[in-house]
Short mmCIF file of C-alpha atoms and ligand atoms in Angstrom, two decimals:
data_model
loop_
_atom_site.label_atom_id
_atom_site.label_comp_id
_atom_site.label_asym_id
_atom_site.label_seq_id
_atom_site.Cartn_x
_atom_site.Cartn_y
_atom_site.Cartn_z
CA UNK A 1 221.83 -14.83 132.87
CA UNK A 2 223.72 -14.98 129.85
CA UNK A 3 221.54 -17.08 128.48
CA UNK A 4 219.15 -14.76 129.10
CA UNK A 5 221.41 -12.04 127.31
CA UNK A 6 222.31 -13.53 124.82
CA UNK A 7 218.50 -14.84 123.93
CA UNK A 8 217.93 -10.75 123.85
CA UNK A 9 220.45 -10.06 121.74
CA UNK A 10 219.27 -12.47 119.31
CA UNK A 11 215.93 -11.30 119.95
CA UNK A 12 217.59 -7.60 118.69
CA UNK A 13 219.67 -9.02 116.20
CA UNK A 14 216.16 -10.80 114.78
CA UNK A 15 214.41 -7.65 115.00
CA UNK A 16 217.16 -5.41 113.33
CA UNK A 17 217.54 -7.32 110.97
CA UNK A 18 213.76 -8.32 109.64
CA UNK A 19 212.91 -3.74 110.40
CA UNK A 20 215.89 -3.65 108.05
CA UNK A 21 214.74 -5.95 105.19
CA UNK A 22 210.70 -4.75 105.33
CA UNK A 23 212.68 -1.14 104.22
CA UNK A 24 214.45 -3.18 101.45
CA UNK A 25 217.53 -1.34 100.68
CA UNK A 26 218.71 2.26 99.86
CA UNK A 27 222.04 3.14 98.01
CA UNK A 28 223.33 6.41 96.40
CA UNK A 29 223.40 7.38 92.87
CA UNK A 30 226.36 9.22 91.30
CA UNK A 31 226.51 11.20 87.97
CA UNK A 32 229.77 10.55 86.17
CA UNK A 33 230.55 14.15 85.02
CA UNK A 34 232.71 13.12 81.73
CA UNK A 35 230.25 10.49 80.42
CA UNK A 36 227.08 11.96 81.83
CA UNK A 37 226.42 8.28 83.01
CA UNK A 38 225.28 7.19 86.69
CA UNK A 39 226.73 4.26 88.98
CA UNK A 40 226.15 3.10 92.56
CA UNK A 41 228.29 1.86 94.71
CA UNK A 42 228.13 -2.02 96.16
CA UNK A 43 230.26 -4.46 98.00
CA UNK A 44 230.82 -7.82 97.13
CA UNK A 45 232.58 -11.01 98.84
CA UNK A 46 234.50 -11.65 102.01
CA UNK A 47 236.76 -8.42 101.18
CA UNK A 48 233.33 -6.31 100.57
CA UNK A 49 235.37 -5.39 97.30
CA UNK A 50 234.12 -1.90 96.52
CA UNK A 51 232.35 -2.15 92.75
CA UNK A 52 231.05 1.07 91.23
CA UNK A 53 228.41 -0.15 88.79
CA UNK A 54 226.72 2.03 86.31
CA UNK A 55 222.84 1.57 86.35
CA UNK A 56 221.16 -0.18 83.31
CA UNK A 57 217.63 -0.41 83.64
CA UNK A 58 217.46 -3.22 81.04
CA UNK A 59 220.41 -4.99 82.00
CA UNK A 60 219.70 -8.31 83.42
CA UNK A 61 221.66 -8.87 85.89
CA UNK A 62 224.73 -7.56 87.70
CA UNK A 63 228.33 -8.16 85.77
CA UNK A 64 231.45 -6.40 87.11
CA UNK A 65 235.45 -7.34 85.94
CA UNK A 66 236.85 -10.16 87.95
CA UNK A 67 240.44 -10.28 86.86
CA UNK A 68 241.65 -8.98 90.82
CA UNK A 69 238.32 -9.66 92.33
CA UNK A 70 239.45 -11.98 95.52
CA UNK A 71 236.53 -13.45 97.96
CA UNK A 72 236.63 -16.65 99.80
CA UNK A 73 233.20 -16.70 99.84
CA UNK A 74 232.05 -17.04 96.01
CA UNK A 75 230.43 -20.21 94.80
CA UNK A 76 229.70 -20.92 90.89
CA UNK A 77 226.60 -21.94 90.18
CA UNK A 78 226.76 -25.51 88.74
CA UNK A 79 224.92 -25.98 84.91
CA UNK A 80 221.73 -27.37 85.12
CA UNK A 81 221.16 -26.36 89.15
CA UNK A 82 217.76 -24.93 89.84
CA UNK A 83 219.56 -21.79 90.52
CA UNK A 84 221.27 -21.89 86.89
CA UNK A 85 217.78 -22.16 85.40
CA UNK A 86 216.47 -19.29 86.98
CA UNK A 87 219.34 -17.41 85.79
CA UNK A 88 218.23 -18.27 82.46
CA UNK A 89 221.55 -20.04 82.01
CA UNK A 90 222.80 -21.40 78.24
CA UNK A 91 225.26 -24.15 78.12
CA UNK A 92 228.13 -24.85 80.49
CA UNK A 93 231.22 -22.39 81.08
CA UNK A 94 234.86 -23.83 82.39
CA UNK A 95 238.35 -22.02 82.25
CA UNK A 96 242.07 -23.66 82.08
CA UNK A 97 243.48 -20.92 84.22
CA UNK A 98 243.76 -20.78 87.97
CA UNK A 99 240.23 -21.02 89.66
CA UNK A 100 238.69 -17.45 91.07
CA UNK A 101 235.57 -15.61 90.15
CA UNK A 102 235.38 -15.89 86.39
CA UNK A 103 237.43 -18.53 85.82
CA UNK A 104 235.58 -22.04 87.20
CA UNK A 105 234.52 -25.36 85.39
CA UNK A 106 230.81 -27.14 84.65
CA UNK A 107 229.61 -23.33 85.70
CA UNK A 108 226.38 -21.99 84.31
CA UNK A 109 227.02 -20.34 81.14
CA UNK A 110 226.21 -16.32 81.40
CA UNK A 111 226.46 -14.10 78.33
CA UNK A 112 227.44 -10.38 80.13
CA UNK A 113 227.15 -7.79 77.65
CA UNK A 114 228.57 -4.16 77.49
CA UNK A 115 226.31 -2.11 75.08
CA UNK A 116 228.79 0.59 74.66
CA UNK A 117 231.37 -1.37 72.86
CA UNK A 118 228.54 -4.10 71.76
CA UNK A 119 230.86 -6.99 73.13
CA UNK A 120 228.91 -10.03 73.98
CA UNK A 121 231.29 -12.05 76.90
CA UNK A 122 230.82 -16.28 77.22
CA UNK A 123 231.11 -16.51 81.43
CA UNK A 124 229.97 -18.31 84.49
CA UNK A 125 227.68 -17.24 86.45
CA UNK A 126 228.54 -16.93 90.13
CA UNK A 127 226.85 -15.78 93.76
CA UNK A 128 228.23 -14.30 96.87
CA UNK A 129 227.54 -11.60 99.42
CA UNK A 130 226.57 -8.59 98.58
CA UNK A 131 226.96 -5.23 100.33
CA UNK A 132 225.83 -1.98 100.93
CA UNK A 133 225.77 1.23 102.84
CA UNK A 134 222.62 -0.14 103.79
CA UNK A 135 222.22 -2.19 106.38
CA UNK A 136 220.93 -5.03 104.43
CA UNK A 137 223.20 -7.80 103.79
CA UNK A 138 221.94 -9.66 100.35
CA UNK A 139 223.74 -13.39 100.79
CA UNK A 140 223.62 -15.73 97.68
CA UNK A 141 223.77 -12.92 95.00
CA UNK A 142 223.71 -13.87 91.65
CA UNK A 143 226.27 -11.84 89.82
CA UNK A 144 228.61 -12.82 86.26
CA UNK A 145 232.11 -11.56 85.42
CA UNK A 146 233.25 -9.73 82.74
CA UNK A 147 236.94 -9.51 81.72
CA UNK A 148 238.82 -6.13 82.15
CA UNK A 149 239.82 -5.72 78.69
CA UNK A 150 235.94 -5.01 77.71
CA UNK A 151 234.61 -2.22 80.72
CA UNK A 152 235.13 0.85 77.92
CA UNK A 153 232.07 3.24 77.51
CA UNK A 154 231.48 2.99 81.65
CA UNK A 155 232.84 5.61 83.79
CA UNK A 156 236.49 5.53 84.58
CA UNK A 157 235.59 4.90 88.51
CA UNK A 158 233.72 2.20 87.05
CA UNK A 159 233.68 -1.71 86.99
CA UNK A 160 230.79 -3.44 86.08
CA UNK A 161 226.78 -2.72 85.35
CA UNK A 162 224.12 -3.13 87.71
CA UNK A 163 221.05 -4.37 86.23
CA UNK A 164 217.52 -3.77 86.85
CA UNK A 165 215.55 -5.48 83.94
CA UNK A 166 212.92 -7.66 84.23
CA UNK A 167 214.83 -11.14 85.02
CA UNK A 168 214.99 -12.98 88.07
CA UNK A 169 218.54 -12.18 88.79
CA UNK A 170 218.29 -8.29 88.36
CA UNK A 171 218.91 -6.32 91.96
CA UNK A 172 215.64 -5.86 92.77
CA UNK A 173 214.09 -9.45 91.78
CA UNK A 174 216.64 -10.94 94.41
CA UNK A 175 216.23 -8.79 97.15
CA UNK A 176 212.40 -9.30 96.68
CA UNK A 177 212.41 -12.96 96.72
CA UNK A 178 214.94 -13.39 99.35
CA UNK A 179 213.45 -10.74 101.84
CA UNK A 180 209.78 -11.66 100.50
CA UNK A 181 209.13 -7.98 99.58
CA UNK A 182 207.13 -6.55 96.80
CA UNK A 183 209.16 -6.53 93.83
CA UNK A 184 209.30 -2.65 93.34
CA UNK A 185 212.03 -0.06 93.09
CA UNK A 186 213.05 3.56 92.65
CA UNK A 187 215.35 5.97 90.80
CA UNK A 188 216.21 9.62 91.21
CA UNK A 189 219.41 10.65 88.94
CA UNK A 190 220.49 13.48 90.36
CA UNK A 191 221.66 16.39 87.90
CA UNK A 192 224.51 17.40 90.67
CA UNK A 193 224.73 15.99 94.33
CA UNK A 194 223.57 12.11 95.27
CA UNK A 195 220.71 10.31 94.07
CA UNK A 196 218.87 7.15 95.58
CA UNK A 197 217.97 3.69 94.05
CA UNK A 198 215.66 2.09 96.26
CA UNK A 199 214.18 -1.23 96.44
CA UNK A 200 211.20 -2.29 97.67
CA UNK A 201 208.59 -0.28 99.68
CA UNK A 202 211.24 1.91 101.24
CA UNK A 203 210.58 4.69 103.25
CA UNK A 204 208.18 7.01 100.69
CA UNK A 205 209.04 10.55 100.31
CA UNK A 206 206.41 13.28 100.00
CA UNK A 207 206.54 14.02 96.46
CA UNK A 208 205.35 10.29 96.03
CA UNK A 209 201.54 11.43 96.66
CA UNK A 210 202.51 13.78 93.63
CA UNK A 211 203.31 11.17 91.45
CA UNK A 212 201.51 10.12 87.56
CA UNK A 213 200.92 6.57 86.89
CA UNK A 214 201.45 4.97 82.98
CA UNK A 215 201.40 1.17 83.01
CA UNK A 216 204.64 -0.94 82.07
CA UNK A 217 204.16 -2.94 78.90
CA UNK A 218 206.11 -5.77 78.23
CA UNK A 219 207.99 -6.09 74.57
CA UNK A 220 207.26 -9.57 73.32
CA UNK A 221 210.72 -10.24 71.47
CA UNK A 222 213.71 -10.02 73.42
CA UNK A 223 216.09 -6.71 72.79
CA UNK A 224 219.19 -8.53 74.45
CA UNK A 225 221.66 -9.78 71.63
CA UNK A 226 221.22 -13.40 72.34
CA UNK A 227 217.99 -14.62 73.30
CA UNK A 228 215.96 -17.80 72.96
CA UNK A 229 213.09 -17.66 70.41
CA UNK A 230 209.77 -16.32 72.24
CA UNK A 231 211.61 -14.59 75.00
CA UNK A 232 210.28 -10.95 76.15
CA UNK A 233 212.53 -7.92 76.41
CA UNK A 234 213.95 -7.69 79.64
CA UNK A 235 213.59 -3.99 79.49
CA UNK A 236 210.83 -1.28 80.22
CA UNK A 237 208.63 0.18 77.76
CA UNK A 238 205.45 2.84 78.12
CA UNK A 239 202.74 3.50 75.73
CA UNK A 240 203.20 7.31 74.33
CA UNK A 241 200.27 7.94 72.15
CA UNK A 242 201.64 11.20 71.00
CA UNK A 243 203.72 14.02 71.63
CA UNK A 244 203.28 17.92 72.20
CA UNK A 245 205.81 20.08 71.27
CA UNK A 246 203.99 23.69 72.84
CA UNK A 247 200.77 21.79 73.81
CA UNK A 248 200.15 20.89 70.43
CA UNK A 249 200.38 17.70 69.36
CA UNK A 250 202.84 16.55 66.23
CA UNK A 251 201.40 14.98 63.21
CA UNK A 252 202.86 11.65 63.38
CA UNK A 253 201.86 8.12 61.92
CA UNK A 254 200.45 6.48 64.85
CA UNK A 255 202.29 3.10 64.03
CA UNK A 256 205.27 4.51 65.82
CA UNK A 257 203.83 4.35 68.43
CA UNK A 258 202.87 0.98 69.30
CA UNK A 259 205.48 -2.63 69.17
CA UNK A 260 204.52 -4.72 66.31
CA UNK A 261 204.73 -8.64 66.24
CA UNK A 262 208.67 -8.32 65.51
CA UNK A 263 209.06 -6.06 68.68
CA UNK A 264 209.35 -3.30 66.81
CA UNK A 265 208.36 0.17 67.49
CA UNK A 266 207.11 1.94 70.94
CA UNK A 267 209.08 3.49 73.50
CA UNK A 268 211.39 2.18 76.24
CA UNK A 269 213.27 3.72 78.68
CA UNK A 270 216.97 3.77 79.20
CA UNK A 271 219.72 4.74 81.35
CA UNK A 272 222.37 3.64 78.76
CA UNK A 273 221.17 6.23 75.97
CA UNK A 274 222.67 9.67 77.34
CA UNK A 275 219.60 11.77 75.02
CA UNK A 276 216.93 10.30 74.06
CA UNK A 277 216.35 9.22 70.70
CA UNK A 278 213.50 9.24 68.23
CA UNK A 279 212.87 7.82 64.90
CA UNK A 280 214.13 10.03 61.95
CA UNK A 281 210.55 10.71 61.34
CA UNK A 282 209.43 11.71 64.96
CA UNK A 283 212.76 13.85 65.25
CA UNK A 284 212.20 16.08 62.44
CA UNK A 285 208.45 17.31 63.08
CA UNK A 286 209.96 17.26 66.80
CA UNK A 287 212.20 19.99 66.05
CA UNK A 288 210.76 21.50 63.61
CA UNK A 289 207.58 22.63 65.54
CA UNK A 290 210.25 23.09 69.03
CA UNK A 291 212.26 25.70 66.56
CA UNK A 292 208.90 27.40 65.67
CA UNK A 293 207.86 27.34 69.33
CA UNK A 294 211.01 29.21 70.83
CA UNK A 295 211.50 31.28 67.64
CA UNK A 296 207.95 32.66 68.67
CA UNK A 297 209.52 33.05 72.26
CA UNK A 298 212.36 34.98 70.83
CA UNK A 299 214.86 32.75 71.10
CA UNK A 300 217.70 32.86 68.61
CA UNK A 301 218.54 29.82 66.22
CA UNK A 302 222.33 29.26 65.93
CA UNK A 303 224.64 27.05 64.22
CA UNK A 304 223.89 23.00 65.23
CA UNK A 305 226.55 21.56 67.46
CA UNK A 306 226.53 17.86 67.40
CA UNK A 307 224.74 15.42 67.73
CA UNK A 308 222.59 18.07 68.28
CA UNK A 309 220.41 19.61 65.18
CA UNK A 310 218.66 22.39 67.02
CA UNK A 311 220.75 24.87 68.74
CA UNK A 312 219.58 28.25 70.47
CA UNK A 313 222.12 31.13 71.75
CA UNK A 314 222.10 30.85 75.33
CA UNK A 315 221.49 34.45 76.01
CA UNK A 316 218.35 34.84 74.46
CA UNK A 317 216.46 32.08 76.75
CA UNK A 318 215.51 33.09 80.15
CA UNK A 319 216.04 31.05 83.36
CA UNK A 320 212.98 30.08 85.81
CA UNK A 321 213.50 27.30 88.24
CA UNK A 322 213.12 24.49 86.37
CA UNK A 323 216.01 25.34 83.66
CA UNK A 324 215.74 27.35 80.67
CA UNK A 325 212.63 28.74 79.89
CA UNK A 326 211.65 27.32 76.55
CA UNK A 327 208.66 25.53 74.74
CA UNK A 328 207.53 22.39 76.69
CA UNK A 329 207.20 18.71 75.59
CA UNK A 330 204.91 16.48 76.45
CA UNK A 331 204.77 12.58 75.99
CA UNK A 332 201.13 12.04 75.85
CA UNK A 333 199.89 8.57 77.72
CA UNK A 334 196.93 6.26 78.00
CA UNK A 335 194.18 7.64 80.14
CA UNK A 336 192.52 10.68 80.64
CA UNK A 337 194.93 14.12 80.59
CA UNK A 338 197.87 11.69 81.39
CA UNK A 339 201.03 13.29 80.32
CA UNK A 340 204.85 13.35 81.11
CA UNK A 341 206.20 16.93 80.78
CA UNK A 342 209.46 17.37 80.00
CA UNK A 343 210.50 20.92 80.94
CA UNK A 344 213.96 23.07 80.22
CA UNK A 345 216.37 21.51 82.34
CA UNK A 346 215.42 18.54 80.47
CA UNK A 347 214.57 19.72 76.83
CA UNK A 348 217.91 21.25 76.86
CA UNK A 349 221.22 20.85 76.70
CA UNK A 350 223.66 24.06 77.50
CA UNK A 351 227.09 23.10 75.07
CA UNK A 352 228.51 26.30 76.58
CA UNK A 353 227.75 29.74 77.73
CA UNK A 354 227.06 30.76 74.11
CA UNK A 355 225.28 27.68 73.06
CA UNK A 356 222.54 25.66 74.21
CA UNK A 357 221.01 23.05 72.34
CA UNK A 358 217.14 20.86 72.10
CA UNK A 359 218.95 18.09 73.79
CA UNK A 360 217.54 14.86 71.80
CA UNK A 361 219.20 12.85 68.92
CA UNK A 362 217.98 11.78 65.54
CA UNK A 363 217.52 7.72 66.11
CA UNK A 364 218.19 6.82 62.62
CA UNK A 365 215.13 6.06 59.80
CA UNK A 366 215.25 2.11 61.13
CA UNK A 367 215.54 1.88 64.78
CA UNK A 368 214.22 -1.07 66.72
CA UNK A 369 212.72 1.78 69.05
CA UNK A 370 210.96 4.71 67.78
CA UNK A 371 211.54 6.43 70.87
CA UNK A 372 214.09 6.04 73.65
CA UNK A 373 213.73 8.06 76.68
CA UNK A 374 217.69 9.06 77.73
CA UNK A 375 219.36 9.39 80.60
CA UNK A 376 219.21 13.51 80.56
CA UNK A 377 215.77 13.42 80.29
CA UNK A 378 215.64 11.13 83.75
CA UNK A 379 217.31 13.77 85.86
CA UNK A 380 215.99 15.48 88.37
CA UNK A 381 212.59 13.31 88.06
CA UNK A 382 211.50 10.41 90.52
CA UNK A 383 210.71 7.24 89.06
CA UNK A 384 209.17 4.37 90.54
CA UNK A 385 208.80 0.81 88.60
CA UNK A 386 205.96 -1.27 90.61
CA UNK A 387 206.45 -4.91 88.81
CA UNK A 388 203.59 -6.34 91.14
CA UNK A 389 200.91 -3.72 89.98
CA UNK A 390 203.02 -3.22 86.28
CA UNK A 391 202.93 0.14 86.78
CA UNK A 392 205.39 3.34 86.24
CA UNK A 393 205.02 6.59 88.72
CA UNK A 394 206.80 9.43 87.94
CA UNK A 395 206.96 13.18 88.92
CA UNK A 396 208.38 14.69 86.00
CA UNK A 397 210.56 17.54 86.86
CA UNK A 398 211.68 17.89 90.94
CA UNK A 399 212.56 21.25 90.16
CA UNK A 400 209.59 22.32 89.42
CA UNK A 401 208.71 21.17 92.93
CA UNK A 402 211.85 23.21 94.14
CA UNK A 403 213.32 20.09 95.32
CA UNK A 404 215.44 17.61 93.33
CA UNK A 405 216.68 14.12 93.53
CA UNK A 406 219.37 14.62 96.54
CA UNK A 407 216.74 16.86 98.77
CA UNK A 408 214.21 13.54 98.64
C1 LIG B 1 226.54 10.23 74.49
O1 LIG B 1 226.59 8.91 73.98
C2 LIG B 1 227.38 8.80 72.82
C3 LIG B 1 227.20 7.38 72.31
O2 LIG B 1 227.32 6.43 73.32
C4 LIG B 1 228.83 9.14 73.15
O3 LIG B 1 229.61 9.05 71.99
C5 LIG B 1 228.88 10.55 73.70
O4 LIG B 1 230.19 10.84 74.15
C6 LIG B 1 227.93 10.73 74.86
N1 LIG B 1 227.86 12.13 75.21
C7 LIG B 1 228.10 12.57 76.42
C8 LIG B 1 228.02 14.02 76.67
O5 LIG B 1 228.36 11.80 77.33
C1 LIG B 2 238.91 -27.25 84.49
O1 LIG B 2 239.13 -28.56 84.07
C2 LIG B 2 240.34 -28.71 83.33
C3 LIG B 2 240.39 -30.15 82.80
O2 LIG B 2 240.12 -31.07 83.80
C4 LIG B 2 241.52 -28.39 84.22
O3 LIG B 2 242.72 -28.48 83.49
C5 LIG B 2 241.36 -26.95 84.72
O4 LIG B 2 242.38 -26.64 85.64
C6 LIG B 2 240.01 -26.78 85.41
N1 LIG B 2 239.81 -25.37 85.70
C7 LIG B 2 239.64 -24.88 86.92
C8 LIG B 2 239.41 -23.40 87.06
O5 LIG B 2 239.64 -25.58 87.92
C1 LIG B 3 211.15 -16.26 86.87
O1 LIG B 3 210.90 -17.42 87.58
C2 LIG B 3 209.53 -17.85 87.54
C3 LIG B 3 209.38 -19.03 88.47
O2 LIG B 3 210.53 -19.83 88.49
C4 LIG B 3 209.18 -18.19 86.10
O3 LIG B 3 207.84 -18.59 86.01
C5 LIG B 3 209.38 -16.95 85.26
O4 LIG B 3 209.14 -17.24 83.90
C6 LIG B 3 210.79 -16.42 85.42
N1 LIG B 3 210.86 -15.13 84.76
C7 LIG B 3 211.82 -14.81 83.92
C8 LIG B 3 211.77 -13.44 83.34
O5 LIG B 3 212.71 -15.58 83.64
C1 LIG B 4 231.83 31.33 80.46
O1 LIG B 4 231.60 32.22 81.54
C2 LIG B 4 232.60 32.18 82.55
C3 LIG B 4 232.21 33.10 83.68
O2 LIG B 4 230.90 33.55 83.57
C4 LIG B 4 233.95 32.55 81.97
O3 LIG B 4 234.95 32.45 82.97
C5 LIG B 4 234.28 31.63 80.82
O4 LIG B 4 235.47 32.05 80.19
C6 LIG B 4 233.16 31.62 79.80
N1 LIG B 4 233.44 30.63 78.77
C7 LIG B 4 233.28 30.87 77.48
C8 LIG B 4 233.58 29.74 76.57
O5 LIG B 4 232.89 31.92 77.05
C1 LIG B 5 213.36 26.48 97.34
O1 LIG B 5 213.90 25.69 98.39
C2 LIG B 5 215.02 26.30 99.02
C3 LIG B 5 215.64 25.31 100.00
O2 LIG B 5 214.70 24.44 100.54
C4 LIG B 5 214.54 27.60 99.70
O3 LIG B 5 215.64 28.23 100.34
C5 LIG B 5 213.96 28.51 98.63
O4 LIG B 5 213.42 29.68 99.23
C6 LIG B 5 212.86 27.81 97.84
N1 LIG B 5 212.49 28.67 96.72
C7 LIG B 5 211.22 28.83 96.34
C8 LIG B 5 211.00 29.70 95.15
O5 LIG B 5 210.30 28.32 96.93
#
């Protein structure tokens, strides 16, 4: 008999557990009010150690500060292991202070980066348990530390950076390989309230029949600050043929547009960049023909706060559903009437009551990227990165769909 019960429970336990990992994993998105920046929450090691993480699309792997991070379950990975050469490990990392996370010898040499204070970090990597709200328990995660001295730029609830690039030791490459799922995942940034990153299938919300398709396109030269020669970028870039400012589109040089042989040029996406940001040359027609646009909507030009350049008094813009009513942008994409609006509660950023303002930046006359799509712009829209198919589906505005990232 208890054999018998305790084959069952087994049975349960086996069944829990695989119904758990076909769903892959769900976990909650906060918006960091001061820095406009998003994290998630994870557990890590025998002490599930709470770690808020701030989301980096491009970042390749998970890094979080160490310093008073205690597990007795944590293993280095050893230089020149199978496992270290999946992690794209360079070189060998040791330490002359008391062993813990971070601080191990003949370790597999990780370079964690934080792009906010562009500090480049010679580590081990390392793997342990890792944690949730969901049910699914990731063992054998790949993870590198960072040292407390360099977390500035992330949230003050926050630790470490969660990446999602295109690596083999980014969140969702793990969980696919170890739970044999489709390597796919999801973000909603919520604008107010809780978001959702999701890997894998997941259960699929309505809005998803809804959803535009653009293909991913992969950036041959690396855009992480050490890289070996020939390696790809790690992060995500779309082809935008052209944008509309008003449905019409802007008289740009198409080379913009595309990545040259260098890697230079095109359009990525990022959750690091707060606005998004466009080449000098893109920005000025931009706002140029956005100023015309609301001007002939009667909406009053005011002084520029910045980083802004194009600034509109608040109380001559109406308010619909989706945000302030102003001109609408479009990112025009391969196919046929393809096209990612980006509506008011986008466009626009409101500086005060007084003052609201055409919420992207000027990216400089010499940017790598001609256009980065910021985190402000992400709010409020589903997006789903499909890595088998290569694809990106998005929904552009939830509001517009009078729902929003924490209704899904
Ligand atoms: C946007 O990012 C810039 C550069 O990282 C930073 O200086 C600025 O404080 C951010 N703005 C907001 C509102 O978070
Ligand atoms: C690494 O090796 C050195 C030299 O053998 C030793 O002094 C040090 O304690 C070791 N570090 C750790 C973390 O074990
Ligand atoms: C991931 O691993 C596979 C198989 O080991 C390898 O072919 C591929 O190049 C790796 N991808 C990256 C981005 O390192
Ligand atoms: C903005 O409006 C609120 C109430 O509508 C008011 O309490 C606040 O003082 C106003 N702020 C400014 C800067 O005018
Ligand atoms: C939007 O959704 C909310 C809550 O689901 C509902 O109360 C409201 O009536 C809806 N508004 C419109 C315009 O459909």
């Amino acid at each position: 008999m208890a054999s018998f019960l305790y084959s069952l429970l087994f049975f349960f336990a086996i069944l829990i557990y695989s119904t758990n990992a076909q769903n892959g994993l769900t976990i909650p998105i906060q918006r960091d009010s001061k820095t406009s920046r998003f994290y998630t929450t994870i557990q890590m090691g025998s002490n599930r150690a709470t770690i808020n993480a701030l989301i980096d699309l491009g970042g390749p792997f998970l890094w979080f500060s160490c310093n008073d991070h205690i597990s007795n379950t944590y293993n280095p990975i050893p230089c020149g292991s199978t496992k270290c050469d999946i992690a794209k490990g360079l070189g060998c990392f040791g330490c002359n202070l008391p062993p813990r996370p971070g601080c191990s010898n003949d370790t597999c040499g990780a370079s964690p980066y934080n792009p906010f204070m562009d500090m480049l970090v010679s580590q081990g990597f390392y793997e342990d348990t890792l944690y949730t709200k969901d049910p699914l328990t990731v063992p054998e995660f790949s993870y590198s530390c960072m040292d407390k001295d360099f977390l500035e730029g992330l949230p003050s609830s926050s630790t470490g950076m969660l990446g999602l690039g295109r690596t083999n030791i980014s969140l969702h490459k793990q969980i696919a390989t170890k739970f044999n799922l489709p390597d796919k995942f999801s973000l909603c940034f919520p604008s107010s309230g809780t978001g959702k990153l999701s890997v894998g299938p997941g259960p699929s919300p309505d809005i998803s029949k809804s959803l535009k398709t653009t293909p991913l396109i992969i950036n041959p030269v690396s855009t992480y600050p050490i890289y070996v020669e020939g390696d790809p970028s790690d992060e995500y870039f779309i082809q935008v043929n052209s944008i509309r400012v008003d449905g019409k589109p802007l008289n740009v040089k198409n080379s913009y547009f595309s990545i040259d042989k260098n890697g230079v040029g095109g359009t990525k996406i990022s959750t690091i960049q707060n606005y998004t940001a466009l080449h000098n040359n893109i920005y000025k027609p931009f706002a140029r023909a956005f100023t015309k646009a609301a001007s002939n909507m009667k909406i009053k030009s005011v002084a520029a706060v910045a980083p802004f350049r194009a600034c509109f008094s608040s109380s001559s813009i109406f308010r619909i559903l989706s945000g302030p009513s102003v001109p609408t942008n479009d990112l025009v994409l391969p196919g046929n009437n393809v096209y990612w609006r980006i509506n008011g509660a986008n466009s626009m950023v409101e500086i005060d009551n007084k003052t609201t303002c055409l919420g992207f930046v000027d990216g400089g006359s010499n940017p790598r990227t001609a256009i980065v799509i910021g985190a402000h712009q992400l709010q409020e829209n589903l997006l789903e990165f499909d890595l088998v198919s290569s694809q990106l589906r998005f929904s552009s505005s939830l509001l517009i769909q009078n729902t929003s990232c924490s209704r899904l």
